[in-house]
Structure formats: structure tokens, C-alpha cells
Amino acid sequence: MTIVFRLKGFEQDCFEIRYAAGVLMRGGLVAFPTETVYGLGALVWDEGAVSKIFQVKGRPSDNPLIVHVSSIEMVEKVASRIPEDAYKLMEKAWPGPLTIVLPKSERVPRIVTAGLDTVAVRMPSHPVALSLIRETGEPVAAPSANPSGKPSPTSGTHVVRDLIGRVEVVLDAGETLYGVESTVVNIVTEPPVLLRPGAIPVEEVEKILGRKILIPEFAKGLGQVEKPLAPGMKYRHYAPEAKLVLVEPSSYTRECLKALAEYIKTQALAGSNGKPCILATLETLQHYSGVGAETFTLGSRENPFEIARNLFTILRKVDEEGCSIVYAEGFPDQGLGLTIMNRLRKAASEKHLINC
Ligand code: AMP
Ligand code: MG
């Protein structure tokens, strides 16, 4: 049985948080909101509870979990030989959507890190997440609360739909702020490496560090994943049931965006059976009138935060609306654009490049 608590006027040590922390302490699973997406948590020390996370999600056992903490001292329980640069990042970027990969401490069960010698750690800024971890008093291992391969949950409603009856508690606090997962950086390596672009742009992390971070092709959603560098990135991810076709133009000038929309329009019109849909932006929306495809607007290209935030919600809507094929426009690989493109490339069954 799943207990769903709807947290509206949230208070730090309310009954719901104390109850959920008790469930974690007794080896249960709790789905909770973070500022990125919803997480599915277990006490980090409890191998049995952590293995339930893998079962419930259908997550491959070689894909490690992120450990969530509520203080920097708590990091020292799960990581060892923490470099100076890590403290710099923790002080400036936490609490927030940055996950730091560090050498693991002996105490962390191997199932959490999928056998790696490193552990990924993050301090979320969502007040519900922070209070839950504080109340538990121990780190909480938590991947995103979606069945493996599906778009991450950005609202309590998504979580309830996916996990009802399979976890002990869902803390529903409505929609999340960023709507996309955390940025994952390994700073044990020289130079530091971006393992997953996310809600905080890699350029901002570089600014805090005062040096460059290597961006491998797989972080863009391209090329081969270097195993075991970033095991999670090798799977097709974030995908709707509908077939997603990503169309990338060679540049993002006004003319190119028009050519991009024209190309998508032709493709959508030529499609044979099923229902074609289009993920548009405010800048291209006008080009799609009269195509006979359902059009979803991600937001304005001027505001990539909004586009990232809407992406998973709209990928779920696409299935609810019964789209059979979805055409998505590309974005420049910079700032949050890199994050958006990583998710779109990993969700795509087909990628088309157009020269303009
Ligand atoms: P999720 O929590 O579902 O958003 O996924 C966590 C992401 O962090 C996955 O892409 C993992 O591969 C990555 N990750 C977690 N731990 C490590 C680690 N020790 N080294 C490299 N990547 C990691
Ligand atoms: Mg995930």
C-alpha cells in the first residue's frame, strides 16, 4: 500500500516528514520532490531497500544512484579523500542541482554505486527533500522516480501514476522547479569531466571552479559512452512511447529556424499512418499552422530554462494525447541547450540534420 501525502502549506518538521523519515529508517521507499525532478529514496546504508529501488524502477544494476545529503558533513560519511575543488563547488552551488562524483567511502554498499569506487553526491534545495534527509539524519540514495527509460517525473501526479502500490510513501508537493535532472560532474579526474548536463549549466560550474570541464561527446547525447565513466548515459532514456524524430539545423539563424520548421512540416504532412505531433517553440509556432499535426509549445528559445522545465511534462503529454510520431526541433549545444539536446538525443529514435 502507498500513502500519498499532499504537502501544500509545508512545515519543516510536520507529521508527514516525520512519518516518511521513519519509513526510510525501517527500510521502506519514499518518493519525494526535489527542485529538479522527483526522486525515489532509500536509506543509503540499507542494501535491501536500495535493491528495491532497482526492482521498482526496472533499473539496470550497472547504473549507480545519486546519494542525497542535507549538509556538507554528511558528504564525509559517504565520500573519502574529498578534494578542495569539491568543497568549492559544495559551498557555492549547494543546495542546488549539481551532483559531484567523489571517491567512495568503504561504508557505502556497492549496490549504490553499481560497483564503482566513486559515489555521486548532491544536496537538493527543495525544502521537502532537505527536511526529509535532515529528519532521517542519514544520506538518502535516490534516482529519479520514473520507471527506467521513461521521462523523469516532474510532478507528484506523475509519480503517483507510475509508482502507486509499489512504494510506501509519496510526498506530493506539486510541480518541480527545474523539471530536468541535476548536472553530474566528476572532479576526481584531471581535468574534471561532465558526465551529464543538467539543471545548472556547465559554464556556471566552470566559473565556480575557475577552470575548464571536459565535455565528452556522450554528454551531448552523441557517440559512445565510456563505461564505467558514466554508466547511466549508455541507455536510451527519457523516451515517450511515441517515436521521436529530432531535427537539427546547421545553425539557429532566423532563416534556419524557418527552414527547420518547413522541413518538419513536410515530414509531418508526408507521414502515413498514426497521429503526427510537433514540439514547437514560440519562434517557430506560426509556421506549423495548417499542417494537421497536434502542436505542443515548449516555450521561447530566449528562455531555455522554460524549455528545459516543460520538456519532460510535454514528452508525457505526447503519449497521453496518443501521438504516434513526434517531431522535435533542435537547440544550440550551449548552456541549458546542452541539457535539452542531451535529453532529446537520448529520447530520439531518429535524428535528421538539415543544412541551411
Ligand atoms: P538519476 O538519479 O536517475 O537521474 O541517475 C543518476 C545519474 O548519475 C546516472 O546517469 C548515473 O550514471 C550517474 N552516476 C551516479 N553515480 C555515479 C558515479 N559514481 N559515477 C558516474 N556517474 C554516476
Ligand atoms: Mg533517471
Short mmCIF file of C-alpha atoms and ligand atoms in Angstrom, two decimals:
data_model
loop_
_atom_site.label_atom_id
_atom_site.label_comp_id
_atom_site.label_asym_id
_atom_site.label_seq_id
_atom_site.Cartn_x
_atom_site.Cartn_y
_atom_site.Cartn_z
CA MET A 1 0.00 0.00 0.00
CA THR A 2 1.17 3.51 -0.80
CA ILE A 3 0.41 6.50 1.38
CA VAL A 4 0.26 9.71 -0.62
CA PHE A 5 0.77 12.90 1.38
CA ARG A 6 -0.14 16.12 -0.40
CA LEU A 7 2.05 18.88 1.03
CA LYS A 8 0.63 22.31 0.41
CA GLY A 9 1.37 24.58 3.36
CA PHE A 10 4.59 22.74 4.11
CA GLU A 11 6.19 22.93 7.56
CA GLN A 12 9.72 21.75 8.35
CA ASP A 13 9.06 19.01 10.90
CA CYS A 14 5.46 18.20 10.09
CA PHE A 15 3.92 14.80 10.70
CA GLU A 16 4.26 13.75 7.04
CA ILE A 17 8.04 14.31 7.01
CA ARG A 18 8.50 12.51 10.32
CA TYR A 19 6.41 9.61 9.05
CA ALA A 20 8.35 9.40 5.76
CA ALA A 21 11.71 9.56 7.58
CA GLY A 22 10.53 6.68 9.81
CA VAL A 23 9.67 4.65 6.71
CA LEU A 24 13.18 5.24 5.29
CA MET A 25 14.76 4.24 8.62
CA ARG A 26 12.77 0.99 8.60
CA GLY A 27 13.90 0.07 5.07
CA GLY A 28 10.95 1.45 3.08
CA LEU A 29 10.92 3.53 -0.10
CA VAL A 30 9.79 7.17 -0.22
CA ALA A 31 9.23 9.18 -3.40
CA PHE A 32 9.90 12.87 -2.76
CA PRO A 33 10.15 16.14 -4.66
CA THR A 34 13.46 17.82 -5.36
CA GLU A 35 13.97 21.06 -7.28
CA THR A 36 15.00 19.02 -10.36
CA VAL A 37 12.63 16.01 -10.64
CA TYR A 38 11.02 13.62 -8.13
CA GLY A 39 13.37 11.10 -6.53
CA LEU A 40 12.77 7.59 -5.24
CA GLY A 41 14.66 7.30 -1.96
CA ALA A 42 16.05 4.61 0.32
CA LEU A 43 18.43 4.81 3.28
CA VAL A 44 21.90 4.65 1.73
CA TRP A 45 23.17 2.03 4.24
CA ASP A 46 20.27 -0.37 3.64
CA GLU A 47 21.21 -2.76 0.81
CA GLY A 48 17.79 -4.41 0.85
CA ALA A 49 15.98 -1.09 0.48
CA VAL A 50 18.37 0.06 -2.25
CA SER A 51 17.85 -3.16 -4.18
CA LYS A 52 14.09 -2.49 -4.04
CA ILE A 53 14.72 0.82 -5.86
CA PHE A 54 16.35 -1.10 -8.73
CA GLN A 55 13.43 -3.57 -8.79
CA VAL A 56 10.68 -0.96 -8.69
CA LYS A 57 12.29 1.12 -11.45
CA GLY A 58 13.45 -1.82 -13.54
CA ARG A 59 16.84 -0.07 -13.42
CA PRO A 60 19.88 -1.94 -14.77
CA SER A 61 22.15 -2.85 -11.86
CA ASP A 62 25.17 -1.19 -13.52
CA ASN A 63 23.57 2.26 -13.28
CA PRO A 64 24.60 3.86 -9.95
CA LEU A 65 22.38 6.06 -7.75
CA ILE A 66 22.90 9.61 -6.57
CA VAL A 67 23.28 9.98 -2.79
CA HIS A 68 21.36 12.94 -1.36
CA VAL A 69 22.63 14.80 1.71
CA SER A 70 21.42 17.70 3.84
CA SER A 71 24.82 19.01 4.98
CA ILE A 72 28.45 19.02 3.91
CA GLU A 73 29.33 16.94 7.00
CA MET A 74 27.03 14.25 5.67
CA VAL A 75 29.14 14.06 2.49
CA GLU A 76 32.04 12.94 4.66
CA LYS A 77 30.04 9.86 5.67
CA VAL A 78 29.80 8.62 2.08
CA ALA A 79 32.92 10.00 0.39
CA SER A 80 36.63 9.96 1.23
CA ARG A 81 39.70 11.93 0.11
CA ILE A 82 37.46 14.86 -0.87
CA PRO A 83 39.46 17.35 -2.99
CA GLU A 84 39.50 21.12 -2.27
CA ASP A 85 37.64 21.78 -5.53
CA ALA A 86 34.73 19.70 -4.30
CA TYR A 87 34.35 21.92 -1.24
CA LYS A 88 34.43 24.95 -3.52
CA LEU A 89 31.53 23.53 -5.53
CA MET A 90 29.58 22.46 -2.46
CA GLU A 91 29.88 25.90 -0.88
CA LYS A 92 28.88 27.82 -4.00
CA ALA A 93 26.44 25.53 -5.80
CA TRP A 94 24.69 23.76 -2.92
CA PRO A 95 21.98 23.32 -2.06
CA GLY A 96 21.17 23.03 -5.75
CA PRO A 97 21.10 20.91 -8.91
CA LEU A 98 24.79 19.92 -9.06
CA THR A 99 25.89 16.32 -8.42
CA ILE A 100 29.56 15.79 -7.61
CA VAL A 101 31.31 12.46 -8.19
CA LEU A 102 33.86 11.71 -5.43
CA PRO A 103 35.90 8.75 -4.19
CA LYS A 104 33.52 6.49 -2.28
CA SER A 105 33.90 5.62 1.38
CA GLU A 106 34.16 1.95 2.37
CA ARG A 107 30.85 2.15 4.20
CA VAL A 108 28.69 2.80 1.13
CA PRO A 109 27.23 -0.50 -0.11
CA ARG A 110 28.47 -1.42 -3.60
CA ILE A 111 24.93 -1.76 -4.90
CA VAL A 112 24.51 2.03 -4.51
CA THR A 113 27.48 2.83 -6.76
CA ALA A 114 26.95 -0.16 -9.07
CA GLY A 115 30.37 -1.47 -8.06
CA LEU A 116 32.25 1.76 -8.87
CA ASP A 117 34.88 3.21 -6.49
CA THR A 118 33.22 6.60 -6.78
CA VAL A 119 29.99 7.96 -5.34
CA ALA A 120 27.77 10.70 -6.76
CA VAL A 121 26.55 13.19 -4.12
CA ARG A 122 24.14 16.11 -4.14
CA MET A 123 22.39 18.43 -1.67
CA PRO A 124 18.95 19.29 -3.04
CA SER A 125 17.42 22.72 -2.34
CA HIS A 126 13.78 21.66 -2.28
CA PRO A 127 12.56 22.24 1.31
CA VAL A 128 10.70 18.91 1.38
CA ALA A 129 13.79 16.97 0.25
CA LEU A 130 16.06 18.79 2.68
CA SER A 131 13.74 18.28 5.66
CA LEU A 132 13.26 14.63 4.81
CA ILE A 133 17.02 13.98 4.76
CA ARG A 134 17.55 16.09 7.90
CA GLU A 135 14.82 14.24 9.74
CA THR A 136 16.24 10.88 8.63
CA GLY A 137 19.65 12.06 9.82
CA GLU A 138 21.39 9.90 7.20
CA PRO A 139 22.12 10.17 3.46
CA VAL A 140 19.37 9.01 1.11
CA ALA A 141 20.15 7.19 -2.14
CA ALA A 142 17.67 8.33 -4.78
CA PRO A 143 17.46 8.07 -8.55
CA SER A 144 14.63 9.75 -10.44
CA ALA A 145 11.26 8.25 -9.51
CA ASN A 146 10.30 7.02 -13.01
CA PRO A 147 10.28 3.50 -14.44
CA SER A 148 13.68 3.15 -16.16
CA GLY A 149 13.75 4.60 -19.66
CA LYS A 150 10.67 6.81 -19.27
CA PRO A 151 10.67 10.60 -18.90
CA SER A 152 11.51 11.68 -15.34
CA PRO A 153 8.56 12.74 -13.15
CA THR A 154 8.16 16.49 -12.76
CA SER A 155 5.00 16.39 -10.64
CA GLY A 156 3.54 14.32 -7.81
CA THR A 157 0.78 13.23 -10.18
CA HIS A 158 3.37 11.60 -12.48
CA VAL A 159 4.86 9.71 -9.53
CA VAL A 160 1.52 8.50 -8.24
CA ARG A 161 0.59 7.30 -11.72
CA ASP A 162 3.88 5.38 -12.12
CA LEU A 163 4.53 4.04 -8.63
CA ILE A 164 1.25 3.63 -6.77
CA GLY A 165 1.23 0.35 -4.84
CA ARG A 166 4.97 -0.13 -5.33
CA VAL A 167 6.45 2.25 -2.74
CA GLU A 168 5.49 3.01 0.86
CA VAL A 169 5.13 6.79 0.65
CA VAL A 170 4.78 9.51 -1.99
CA LEU A 171 5.34 13.09 -0.84
CA ASP A 172 3.47 15.17 -3.42
CA ALA A 173 4.44 18.84 -3.46
CA GLY A 174 3.18 19.66 -6.96
CA GLU A 175 5.48 20.59 -9.83
CA THR A 176 9.26 20.77 -9.59
CA LEU A 177 11.20 23.96 -10.32
CA TYR A 178 13.71 22.89 -13.00
CA GLY A 179 11.88 19.88 -14.45
CA VAL A 180 15.17 18.31 -15.55
CA GLU A 181 17.79 16.29 -13.64
CA SER A 182 20.92 17.58 -11.94
CA THR A 183 24.21 18.25 -13.69
CA VAL A 184 26.75 15.49 -12.87
CA VAL A 185 30.46 16.38 -12.75
CA ASN A 186 33.38 14.12 -11.87
CA ILE A 187 36.08 16.24 -10.26
CA VAL A 188 38.29 13.36 -9.21
CA THR A 189 39.66 13.23 -12.74
CA GLU A 190 42.05 15.75 -14.29
CA PRO A 191 40.53 17.70 -15.98
CA PRO A 192 37.07 17.42 -14.39
CA VAL A 193 34.54 15.74 -16.68
CA LEU A 194 30.89 16.48 -17.33
CA LEU A 195 29.06 13.16 -17.02
CA ARG A 196 25.57 14.51 -17.53
CA PRO A 197 24.46 18.02 -18.44
CA GLY A 198 21.58 19.12 -16.22
CA ALA A 199 19.75 21.94 -14.50
CA ILE A 200 22.86 24.03 -13.75
CA PRO A 201 24.72 24.96 -16.96
CA VAL A 202 28.24 23.51 -17.14
CA GLU A 203 29.55 27.02 -17.87
CA GLU A 204 28.36 28.11 -14.41
CA VAL A 205 30.16 25.19 -12.78
CA GLU A 206 33.33 26.13 -14.70
CA LYS A 207 33.02 29.68 -13.39
CA ILE A 208 32.87 28.44 -9.78
CA LEU A 209 35.83 26.07 -10.32
CA GLY A 210 37.79 28.68 -12.23
CA ARG A 211 38.77 26.10 -14.85
CA LYS A 212 37.52 24.14 -17.82
CA ILE A 213 35.41 21.00 -17.59
CA LEU A 214 35.82 18.40 -20.32
CA ILE A 215 32.60 17.81 -22.25
CA PRO A 216 32.73 14.34 -23.83
CA GLU A 217 30.57 13.53 -26.86
CA PHE A 218 28.32 11.29 -24.78
CA ALA A 219 27.39 14.27 -22.55
CA LYS A 220 25.90 15.85 -25.66
CA GLY A 221 23.95 12.66 -26.23
CA LEU A 222 26.32 11.69 -29.07
CA GLY A 223 28.94 8.98 -29.57
CA GLN A 224 29.80 6.05 -27.35
CA VAL A 225 29.56 6.19 -23.58
CA GLU A 226 32.82 5.47 -21.84
CA LYS A 227 31.97 2.75 -19.40
CA PRO A 228 32.34 2.93 -16.40
CA LEU A 229 32.82 6.71 -16.60
CA ALA A 230 29.11 7.45 -16.90
CA PRO A 231 27.24 4.17 -16.89
CA GLY A 232 23.81 5.80 -16.82
CA MET A 233 24.31 7.55 -20.13
CA LYS A 234 24.52 4.45 -22.27
CA TYR A 235 20.81 3.64 -22.08
CA ARG A 236 18.06 5.04 -24.25
CA HIS A 237 16.35 7.31 -21.82
CA TYR A 238 13.57 9.80 -21.30
CA ALA A 239 11.64 8.35 -24.23
CA PRO A 240 7.90 8.68 -24.83
CA GLU A 241 6.01 5.71 -26.30
CA ALA A 242 5.67 7.72 -29.49
CA LYS A 243 8.55 7.62 -31.96
CA LEU A 244 10.59 10.79 -31.56
CA VAL A 245 12.30 12.35 -34.58
CA LEU A 246 14.81 15.05 -33.71
CA VAL A 247 15.62 17.56 -36.44
CA GLU A 248 18.76 19.66 -36.03
CA PRO A 249 19.59 22.58 -38.30
CA SER A 250 23.19 23.52 -39.08
CA SER A 251 22.67 26.91 -37.37
CA TYR A 252 19.99 28.80 -35.49
CA THR A 253 19.53 31.98 -37.52
CA ARG A 254 16.00 33.16 -38.28
CA GLU A 255 16.25 31.74 -41.80
CA CYS A 256 17.46 28.41 -40.48
CA LEU A 257 14.63 28.16 -37.98
CA LYS A 258 12.22 28.78 -40.83
CA ALA A 259 13.90 26.05 -42.90
CA LEU A 260 13.76 23.74 -39.87
CA ALA A 261 10.02 24.31 -39.49
CA GLU A 262 9.46 23.82 -43.24
CA TYR A 263 11.33 20.51 -43.11
CA ILE A 264 9.31 19.28 -40.11
CA LYS A 265 6.11 20.41 -41.79
CA THR A 266 6.89 18.42 -44.94
CA GLN A 267 7.79 15.35 -42.90
CA ALA A 268 4.62 15.59 -40.82
CA LEU A 269 2.45 16.02 -43.92
CA ALA A 270 4.12 13.08 -45.66
CA GLY A 271 3.69 10.73 -42.69
CA SER A 272 1.39 7.79 -43.46
CA ASN A 273 -0.49 6.21 -40.58
CA GLY A 274 -0.94 7.39 -37.00
CA LYS A 275 -1.06 10.78 -35.41
CA PRO A 276 1.86 13.17 -36.06
CA CYS A 277 2.72 15.74 -33.39
CA ILE A 278 5.24 18.58 -33.24
CA LEU A 279 7.24 20.07 -30.36
CA ALA A 280 7.41 23.72 -31.40
CA THR A 281 8.86 26.87 -29.89
CA LEU A 282 7.26 30.30 -29.77
CA GLU A 283 9.64 31.36 -32.54
CA THR A 284 8.51 28.63 -34.97
CA LEU A 285 4.90 28.10 -33.95
CA GLN A 286 3.39 30.24 -36.72
CA HIS A 287 4.98 28.02 -39.40
CA TYR A 288 3.03 24.96 -38.30
CA SER A 289 -0.49 26.18 -38.87
CA GLY A 290 -2.45 24.07 -41.32
CA VAL A 291 -0.16 21.03 -41.03
CA GLY A 292 -2.84 18.94 -39.35
CA ALA A 293 -0.42 17.83 -36.63
CA GLU A 294 -1.01 18.49 -32.94
CA THR A 295 1.50 21.11 -31.84
CA PHE A 296 2.94 21.47 -28.34
CA THR A 297 4.86 24.61 -27.43
CA LEU A 298 7.92 24.11 -25.24
CA GLY A 299 8.41 27.84 -24.71
CA SER A 300 10.58 30.58 -26.11
CA ARG A 301 14.11 29.96 -27.41
CA GLU A 302 15.04 33.12 -25.49
CA ASN A 303 14.21 31.26 -22.27
CA PRO A 304 15.89 27.82 -22.25
CA PHE A 305 15.01 27.45 -18.55
CA GLU A 306 11.35 27.33 -19.56
CA ILE A 307 12.04 24.85 -22.37
CA ALA A 308 14.00 22.52 -20.07
CA ARG A 309 11.28 22.81 -17.47
CA ASN A 310 8.49 21.89 -19.89
CA LEU A 311 10.32 19.14 -21.76
CA PHE A 312 9.50 16.03 -19.69
CA THR A 313 5.99 17.21 -18.92
CA ILE A 314 5.32 17.58 -22.64
CA LEU A 315 7.00 14.26 -23.51
CA ARG A 316 4.48 12.64 -21.17
CA LYS A 317 1.61 14.64 -22.68
CA VAL A 318 2.55 13.42 -26.13
CA ASP A 319 1.68 9.88 -25.03
CA GLU A 320 -1.48 10.94 -23.24
CA GLU A 321 -2.65 12.59 -26.47
CA GLY A 322 -1.95 9.43 -28.46
CA CYS A 323 0.73 10.85 -30.78
CA SER A 324 2.40 8.10 -32.78
CA ILE A 325 5.27 10.19 -34.11
CA VAL A 326 6.69 13.39 -32.66
CA TYR A 327 8.95 15.83 -34.46
CA ALA A 328 11.24 17.83 -32.17
CA GLU A 329 13.33 20.87 -33.10
CA GLY A 330 16.98 21.06 -32.13
CA PHE A 331 18.63 23.66 -29.86
CA PRO A 332 22.19 25.02 -29.72
CA ASP A 333 24.55 22.90 -27.56
CA GLN A 334 25.26 25.65 -25.02
CA GLY A 335 24.09 26.47 -21.53
CA LEU A 336 20.82 24.69 -20.83
CA GLY A 337 20.64 23.97 -24.57
CA LEU A 338 23.26 21.27 -24.00
CA THR A 339 20.98 19.69 -21.35
CA ILE A 340 17.90 19.89 -23.56
CA MET A 341 19.77 18.35 -26.51
CA ASN A 342 21.19 15.54 -24.37
CA ARG A 343 17.65 14.56 -23.32
CA LEU A 344 16.20 14.92 -26.82
CA ARG A 345 19.02 12.94 -28.46
CA LYS A 346 18.65 10.16 -25.93
CA ALA A 347 14.88 10.07 -26.40
CA ALA A 348 15.09 10.13 -30.21
CA SER A 349 14.61 7.09 -32.42
CA GLU A 350 15.71 9.09 -35.47
CA LYS A 351 17.93 12.13 -35.92
CA HIS A 352 17.80 14.28 -39.04
CA LEU A 353 20.33 17.01 -39.81
CA ILE A 354 19.44 19.79 -42.20
CA ASN A 355 21.79 22.21 -43.88
CA CYS A 356 20.60 25.77 -44.07
P1 AMP B 1 19.22 9.52 -11.89
O1 AMP B 1 19.37 9.69 -10.44
O2 AMP B 1 18.20 8.52 -12.29
O3 AMP B 1 18.98 10.85 -12.51
O4 AMP B 1 20.60 8.98 -12.46
C1 AMP B 1 21.82 9.24 -11.81
C2 AMP B 1 22.88 9.55 -12.82
O5 AMP B 1 24.12 9.77 -12.14
C3 AMP B 1 23.11 8.42 -13.81
O6 AMP B 1 23.35 8.95 -15.09
C4 AMP B 1 24.34 7.73 -13.24
O7 AMP B 1 25.08 7.03 -14.20
C5 AMP B 1 25.12 8.92 -12.67
N1 AMP B 1 26.02 8.47 -11.59
C6 AMP B 1 25.67 8.10 -10.34
N2 AMP B 1 26.75 7.70 -9.65
C7 AMP B 1 27.81 7.82 -10.47
C8 AMP B 1 29.21 7.56 -10.33
N3 AMP B 1 29.72 7.09 -9.22
N4 AMP B 1 29.99 7.78 -11.41
C9 AMP B 1 29.46 8.25 -12.55
N5 AMP B 1 28.15 8.52 -12.75
C10 AMP B 1 27.34 8.31 -11.72
MG MG B 2 16.85 8.93 -14.02
#
